[in-house]
Coordinates of C-alpha atoms and ligand atoms in Angstrom, one line a residue:
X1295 CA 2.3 -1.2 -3.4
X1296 CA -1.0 -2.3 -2.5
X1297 CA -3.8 -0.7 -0.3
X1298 CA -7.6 -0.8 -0.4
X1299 CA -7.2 2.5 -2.3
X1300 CA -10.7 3.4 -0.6
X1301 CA -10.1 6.6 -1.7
X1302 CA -6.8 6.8 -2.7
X1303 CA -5.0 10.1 -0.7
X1304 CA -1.4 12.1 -0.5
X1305 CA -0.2 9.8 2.0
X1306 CA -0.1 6.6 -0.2
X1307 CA 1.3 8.8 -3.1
X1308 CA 3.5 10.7 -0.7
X1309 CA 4.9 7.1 -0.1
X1310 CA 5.0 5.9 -3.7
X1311 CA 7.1 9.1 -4.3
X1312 CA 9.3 8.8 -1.2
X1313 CA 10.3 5.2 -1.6
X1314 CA 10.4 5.4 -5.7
X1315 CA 13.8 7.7 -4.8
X1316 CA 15.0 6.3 -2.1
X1317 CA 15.0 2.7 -3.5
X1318 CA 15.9 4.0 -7.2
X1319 CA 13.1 2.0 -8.4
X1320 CA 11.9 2.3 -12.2
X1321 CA 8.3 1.9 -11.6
X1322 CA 5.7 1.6 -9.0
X1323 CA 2.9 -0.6 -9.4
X1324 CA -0.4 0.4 -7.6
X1325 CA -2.2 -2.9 -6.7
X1326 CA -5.5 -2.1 -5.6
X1327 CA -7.2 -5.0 -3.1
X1328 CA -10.5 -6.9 -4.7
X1329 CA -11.7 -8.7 -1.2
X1330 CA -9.1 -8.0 1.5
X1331 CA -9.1 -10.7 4.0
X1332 CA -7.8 -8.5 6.7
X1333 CA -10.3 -6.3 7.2
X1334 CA -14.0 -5.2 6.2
X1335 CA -14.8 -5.3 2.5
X1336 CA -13.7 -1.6 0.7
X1337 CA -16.6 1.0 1.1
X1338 CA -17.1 1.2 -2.5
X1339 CA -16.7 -1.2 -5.5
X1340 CA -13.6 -2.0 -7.0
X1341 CA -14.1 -0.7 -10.2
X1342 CA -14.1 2.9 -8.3
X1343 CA -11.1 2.4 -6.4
X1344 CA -9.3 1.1 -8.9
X1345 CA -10.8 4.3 -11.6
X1346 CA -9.5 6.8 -8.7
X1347 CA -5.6 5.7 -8.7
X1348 CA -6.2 6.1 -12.2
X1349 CA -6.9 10.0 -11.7
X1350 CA -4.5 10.1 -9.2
X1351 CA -1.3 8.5 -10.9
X1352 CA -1.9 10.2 -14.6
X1353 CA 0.2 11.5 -16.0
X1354 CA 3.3 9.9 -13.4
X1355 CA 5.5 7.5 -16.2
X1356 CA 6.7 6.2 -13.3
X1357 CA 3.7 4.9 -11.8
X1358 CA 0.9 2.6 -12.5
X1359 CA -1.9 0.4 -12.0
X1360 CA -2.3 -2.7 -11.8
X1361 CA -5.4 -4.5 -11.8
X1362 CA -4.2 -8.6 -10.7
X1363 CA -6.1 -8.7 -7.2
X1364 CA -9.5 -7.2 -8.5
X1365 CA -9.4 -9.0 -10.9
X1366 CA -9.4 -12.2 -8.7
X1367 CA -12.7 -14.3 -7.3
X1368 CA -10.7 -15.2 -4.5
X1369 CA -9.6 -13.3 -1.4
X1370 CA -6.5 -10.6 -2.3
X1371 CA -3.6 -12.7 -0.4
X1372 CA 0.0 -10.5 -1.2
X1373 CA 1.7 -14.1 -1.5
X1374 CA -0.2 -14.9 -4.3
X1375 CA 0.1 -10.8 -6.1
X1376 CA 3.9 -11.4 -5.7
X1377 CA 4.0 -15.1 -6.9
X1378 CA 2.4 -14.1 -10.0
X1379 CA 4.4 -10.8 -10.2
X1380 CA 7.6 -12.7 -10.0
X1381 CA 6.6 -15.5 -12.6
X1382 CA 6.1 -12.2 -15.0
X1383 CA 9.2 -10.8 -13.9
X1384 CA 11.8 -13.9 -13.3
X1385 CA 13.9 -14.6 -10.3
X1386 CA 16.1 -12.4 -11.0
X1387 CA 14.5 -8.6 -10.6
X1388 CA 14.8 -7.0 -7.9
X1389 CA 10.9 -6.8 -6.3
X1390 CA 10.1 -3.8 -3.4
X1391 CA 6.9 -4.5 -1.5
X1392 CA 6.0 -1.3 -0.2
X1393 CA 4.2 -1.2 3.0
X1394 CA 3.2 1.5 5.7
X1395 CA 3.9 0.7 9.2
X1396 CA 1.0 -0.1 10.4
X1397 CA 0.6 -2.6 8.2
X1398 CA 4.5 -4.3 8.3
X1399 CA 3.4 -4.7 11.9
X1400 CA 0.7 -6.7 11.6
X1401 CA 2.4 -9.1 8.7
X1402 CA 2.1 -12.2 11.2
X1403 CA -1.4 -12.4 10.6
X1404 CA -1.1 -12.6 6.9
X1405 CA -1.2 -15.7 4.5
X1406 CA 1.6 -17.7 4.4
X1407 CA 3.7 -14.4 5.8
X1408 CA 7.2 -15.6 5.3
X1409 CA 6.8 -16.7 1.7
X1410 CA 6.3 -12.8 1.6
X1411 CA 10.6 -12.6 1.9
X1412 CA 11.5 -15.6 -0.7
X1413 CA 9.8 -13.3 -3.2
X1414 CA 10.5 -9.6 -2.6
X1415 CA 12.3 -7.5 -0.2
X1416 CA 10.1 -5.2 2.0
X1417 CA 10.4 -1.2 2.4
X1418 CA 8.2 -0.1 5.1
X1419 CA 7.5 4.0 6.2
X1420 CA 6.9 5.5 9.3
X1421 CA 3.4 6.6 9.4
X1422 CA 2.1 8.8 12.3
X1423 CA 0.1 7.1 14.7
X1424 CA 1.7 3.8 13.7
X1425 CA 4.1 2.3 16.3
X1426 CA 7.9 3.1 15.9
X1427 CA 10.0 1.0 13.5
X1428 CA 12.3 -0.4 16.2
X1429 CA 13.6 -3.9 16.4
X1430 CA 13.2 -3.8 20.0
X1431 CA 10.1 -2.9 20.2
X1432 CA 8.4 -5.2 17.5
X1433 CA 7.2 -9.0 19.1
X1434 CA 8.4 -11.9 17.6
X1435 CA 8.1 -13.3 15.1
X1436 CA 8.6 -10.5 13.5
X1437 CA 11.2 -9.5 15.3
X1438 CA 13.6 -12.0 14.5
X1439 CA 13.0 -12.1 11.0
X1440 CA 13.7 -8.0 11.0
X1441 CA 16.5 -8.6 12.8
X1442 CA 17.9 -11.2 10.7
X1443 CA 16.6 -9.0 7.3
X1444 CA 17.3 -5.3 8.0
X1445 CA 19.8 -3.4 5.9
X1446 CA 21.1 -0.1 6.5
X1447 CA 21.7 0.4 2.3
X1448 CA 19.2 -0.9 0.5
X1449 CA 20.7 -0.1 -2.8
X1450 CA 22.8 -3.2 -2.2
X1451 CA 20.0 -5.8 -1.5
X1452 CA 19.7 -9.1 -3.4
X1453 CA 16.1 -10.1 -5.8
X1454 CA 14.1 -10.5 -2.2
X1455 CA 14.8 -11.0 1.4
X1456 CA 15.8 -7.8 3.0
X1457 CA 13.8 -5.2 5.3
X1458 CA 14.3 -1.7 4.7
X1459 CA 12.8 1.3 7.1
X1460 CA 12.3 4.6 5.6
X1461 CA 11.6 7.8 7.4
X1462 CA 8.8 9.4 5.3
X1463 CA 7.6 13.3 5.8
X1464 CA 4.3 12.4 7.5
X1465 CA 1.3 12.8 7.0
X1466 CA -1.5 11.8 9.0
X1467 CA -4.0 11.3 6.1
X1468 CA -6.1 8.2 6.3
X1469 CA -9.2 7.0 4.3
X1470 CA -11.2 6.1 6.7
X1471 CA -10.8 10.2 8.2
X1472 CA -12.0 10.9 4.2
X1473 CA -14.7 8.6 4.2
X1474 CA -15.9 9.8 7.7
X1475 CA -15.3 13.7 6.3
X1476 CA -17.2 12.4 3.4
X1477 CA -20.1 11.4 5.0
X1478 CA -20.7 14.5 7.2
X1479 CA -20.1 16.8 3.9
X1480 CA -17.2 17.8 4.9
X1481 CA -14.2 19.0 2.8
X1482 CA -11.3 16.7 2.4
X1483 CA -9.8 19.2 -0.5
X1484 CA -6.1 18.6 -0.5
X1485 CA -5.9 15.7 1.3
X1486 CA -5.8 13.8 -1.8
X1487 CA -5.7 15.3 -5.3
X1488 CA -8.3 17.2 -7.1
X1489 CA -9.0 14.4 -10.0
X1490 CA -9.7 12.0 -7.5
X1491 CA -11.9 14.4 -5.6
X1492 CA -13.7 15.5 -8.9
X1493 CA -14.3 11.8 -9.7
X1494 CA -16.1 11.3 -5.7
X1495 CA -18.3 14.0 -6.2
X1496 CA -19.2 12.9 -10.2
X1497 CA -19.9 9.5 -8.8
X1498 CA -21.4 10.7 -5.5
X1499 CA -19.1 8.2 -3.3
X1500 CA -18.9 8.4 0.3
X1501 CA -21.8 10.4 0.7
X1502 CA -24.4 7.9 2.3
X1503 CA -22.9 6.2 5.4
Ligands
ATP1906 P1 -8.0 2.9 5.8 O1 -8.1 4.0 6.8 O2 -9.2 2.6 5.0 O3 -7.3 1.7 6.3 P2 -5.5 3.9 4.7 O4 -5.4 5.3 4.6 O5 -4.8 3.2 5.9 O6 -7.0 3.5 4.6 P3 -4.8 1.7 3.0 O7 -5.3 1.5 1.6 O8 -5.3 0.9 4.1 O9 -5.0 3.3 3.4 O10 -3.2 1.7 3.0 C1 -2.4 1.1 2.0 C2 -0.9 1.3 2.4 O11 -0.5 2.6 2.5 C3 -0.6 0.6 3.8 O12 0.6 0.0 3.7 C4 -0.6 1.8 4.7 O13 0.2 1.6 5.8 C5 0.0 2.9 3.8 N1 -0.4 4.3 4.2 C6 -1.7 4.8 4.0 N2 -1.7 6.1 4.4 C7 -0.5 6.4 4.9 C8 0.1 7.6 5.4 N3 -0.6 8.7 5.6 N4 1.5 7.5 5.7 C9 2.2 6.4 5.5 N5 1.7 5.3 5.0 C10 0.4 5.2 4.7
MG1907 MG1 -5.2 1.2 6.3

């Protein structure tokens, strides 16, 4: 699963949770972004982001970090997280790339996209305010390709290749409604957990806009 992380919040680890049943999976890797090319750089540095999944994922055995894409110079392209993911792993493990929908929907528009399905399959959640997970309502390309990849079981998928959609409780948290929260001195207490909180107020994050 990867994510800017910029703060990290219940909805991604409502997600993590969510899909980590449905998909029986044995572990979820949190893969924080270094320099997204998609988007404005993360409000804070990575070594923060990357500090507050730590808070938020102790003590889950199922879940962890990992720290490939900050570690990078280079921009944080998912083709190249999942090319060295599945060298680690070998052709043969089955690979979940979990994704929200807003994001799924604009896949076209990332690097080398459809190298995305020769190396994992894709579980994507509903996520309120997001358009609706419907075939017929998507554009091509990637309508074709979900039409062509969808399953209706995903226990029964192959290594990589399929498209799963997952109805997930929702919750409209967003980071950018923590940062902007944040920044007025708000409260944004149980919108993510407590650790992670604790560590934004240690490290006075999000304060300044
Ligand atoms: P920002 O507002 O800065 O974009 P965000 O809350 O969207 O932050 P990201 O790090 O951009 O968080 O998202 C990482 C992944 O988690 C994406 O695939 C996104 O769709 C998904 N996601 C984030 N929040 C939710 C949510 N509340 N429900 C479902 N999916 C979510
Ligand atoms: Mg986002």
């Amino acid at each position: 699963m990867g994510g800017t992380f910029d703060p990290i919040h219940f909805g991604h680890l409502r997600l993590a949770e969510e899909m980590a049943v449905a998909l029986s999976l044995s572990r979820v890797l949190f893969i924080p972004a270094g320099q997204p090319p998609h988007r404005e750089p993360p409000r804070i540095a990575a070594r923060h982001r990357l500090e507050m999944v730590r808070c938020a994922i102790a003590g889950n055995p199922f879940f962890a970090v990992d720290e490939r894409e900050v570690q990078r110079a280079q921009p944080s392209y998912t083709v190249d997280t999942l090319t060295s993911l599945r060298s680690e792993l070998g052709p043969e493990q089955t690979l979940w790339l979990l994704l929200g929908a807003d994001a799924f929907l604009g896949l076209p528009s990332w690097h080398h996209w459809q190298r995305l399905f020769e190396l994992a399959n894709i579980a994507v959640v509903t996520r309120p305010g997001a358009r609706l997970l419907q075939p017929d309502a998507m554009q091509e390309p990637l309508k074709s390709e979900v039409l062509k990849r969808q399953v209706a079981d995903p226990s029964a998928v192959g290594s990589a290749g399929s498209v799963w959609f997952q109805q997930m409780t929702p919750l409209e948290i967003s980071a950018t409604a923590i940062r902007t929260i944040l920044s007025q001195q708000g409260s944004v207490r149980y919108l993510l957990p407590d650790a992670v909180l604790n560590y934004i107020y240690e490290h006075q994050l999000y304060i300044q806009t």
